[in-house]
Steps between C-alpha positions, in 0.01 A plus 500: 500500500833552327579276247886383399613529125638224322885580584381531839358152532835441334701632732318420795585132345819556529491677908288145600739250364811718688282528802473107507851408390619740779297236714645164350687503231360128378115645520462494066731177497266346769185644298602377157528151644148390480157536659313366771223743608264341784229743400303539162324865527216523292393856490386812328722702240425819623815662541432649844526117631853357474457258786910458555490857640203438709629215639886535506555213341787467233558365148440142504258475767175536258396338199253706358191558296323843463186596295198731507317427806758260629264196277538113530351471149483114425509537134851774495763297372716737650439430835407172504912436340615718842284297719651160392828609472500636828318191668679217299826667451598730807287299711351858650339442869324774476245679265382868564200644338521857584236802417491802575272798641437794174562286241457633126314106427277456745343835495456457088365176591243649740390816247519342205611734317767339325538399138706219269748256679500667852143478505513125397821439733254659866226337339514210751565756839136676361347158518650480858345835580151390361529154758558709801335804397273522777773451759732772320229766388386590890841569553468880627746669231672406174838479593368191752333371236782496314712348746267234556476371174925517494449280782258286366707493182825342652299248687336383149888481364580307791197291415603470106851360556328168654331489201831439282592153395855631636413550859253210516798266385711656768243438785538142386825431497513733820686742393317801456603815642272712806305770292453794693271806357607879619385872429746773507334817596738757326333813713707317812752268327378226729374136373217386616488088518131377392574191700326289200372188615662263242397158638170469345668519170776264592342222643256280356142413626696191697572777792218692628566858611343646819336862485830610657793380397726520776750183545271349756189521305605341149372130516592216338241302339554097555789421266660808360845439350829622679564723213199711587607465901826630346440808329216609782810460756708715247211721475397597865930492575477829290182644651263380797234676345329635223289837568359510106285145458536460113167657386591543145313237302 
C-alpha cells in the first residue's frame, strides 16, 4: 500500500476543497454554519475504517466516536460526553455501532496475549468470548471465530448503550434515537447489518415480547402506556423484523 507524505496530504487538501468549490461555491460557507448530523457512528479507530468513504456520505452527516474495538464502555468519560451531546444536543435519530471483520482488538481479546492498558481496555470482549465460548470455539477455523466474536461484540455495545442513564432518559421522554449494530467486512468493503433486536432492551417488563418479533407477534400486555405503543410503532416502521433475537445477556 503506498502511503502519502505529509505535503501530500497537504496538497491533496488543497485538490479536495477546489474539487468541491468547483461544485458550489457556498459548500465551506454552508459547512461552517453549524451541525446537524442524523447519525452518531460509534466505531473502531482502525484506520482502514473511515465509514464516510464506505458509505458516501459527506461532512456533517456523522457524529462520531471511534475506539479500540469500537467499545460502549460505561465508565469512559469520553464517550459517555459524545453520547449526550449527540442525543440532547443534535437530537441524532440514529446511533450506529459498527465492528468490523480482522480487527487488531478482538483478536488480542481472544489470545490474550496482550499487556498494560490494551489488555485492560479488551478485557471486557475476553469476558464476552468466555460467555459464548462454546458457541464460538466449534467454529471450524480462526478467522470465523474471530468474526463471530466481532459480531457478538457489537451486539454487546448495542446492549451497553441501554445501559446509560443517557439513553434510558431518552426512551422516556421518547426521544431516543433507533440503534442499529453493523460489521464491515474490509476483505469485500460490504456492511453487514446484525439486525439487533433492540426491543427487549427498550421496553419494560409491561410489554411482553413473542419468540419472534415480527409486528404481528409483539403483544401488549393489559395496560401498557402509549409511549411504549409509540416507540414499538417507530420501531417495526424501520424494520419488520429482527433476524438476531438479542442473546447477549
Amino acid at each position: 500500500m503506498k502511503y502519502h507524505s505529509i505535503d501530500e496530504l497537504l496538497k491533496n487538501n488543497q485538490a479536495w476543497v477546489a474539487e468541491k468549490l468547483a461544485l458550489n461555491s457556498t459548500y465551506f460557507e454552508e459547512l461552517a454554519k453549524g451541525q446537524k448530523p442524523p447519525y452518531l457512528y460509534i466505531g473502531c479507530s482502525d484506520s482502514r475504517l473511515p465509514l464516510t468513504n464506505f458509505t458516501r456520505t459527506e461532512p456533517g452527516e456523522l457524529f462520531v466516536h471511534r475506539n479500540i474495538a469500537n467499545q460502549v464502555s460505561l465508565t469512559d468519560i469520553n464517550f459517555l460526553a459524545v453520547l449526550e451531546y449527540a442525543i440532547n444536543h443534535l437530537e441524532v435519530e440514529h446511533i450506529i455501532v459498527c465492528g468490523h471483520y480482522g480487527c487488531g482488538g478482538i483478536k488480542a481479546a481472544l489470545e490474550g496475549r496482550t499487556t498494560g492498558i490494551i489488555d485492560n481496555w479488551v478485557n471486557p470482549i475476553r469476558e464476552l468470548y468466555l460467555q459464548h465460548q462454546d458457541e464460538i470455539d466449534v467454529l471450524p477455523t480462526t478467522e470465523e471465530r474471530l468474526n463471530r466474536l466481532a459480531e457478538i461484540n457489537v451486539m454487546a455495545q448495542v446492549k451497553n448503550l441501554y445501559q446509560t442513564s443517557i439513553v434510558r432518559k431518552a426512551l422516556h421522554e421518547q426521544k431516543a434515537p433507533l440503534v442499529h449494530g453493523w460489521v464491515l467486512d474490509i476483505r469485500s468493503g460490504l456492511i453487514k447489518d446484525l439486525q439487533v433486536c433492540t426491543i427487549p432492551w427498550e421496553l419494560s417488563s409491561s410489554c411482553a415480547i413473542a419468540s419472534t418479533t415480527s409486528r404481528r407477534n409483539c403483544h401488549y400486555l393489559e395496560g401498557t402506556d402509549n409511549i411504549l405503543k409509540n416507540r414499538l410503532s417507530k420501531i417495526f416502521s424501520q424494520s419488520t423484523q429482527c433476524t438476531q433475537i438479542c442473546r447477549i445477556s
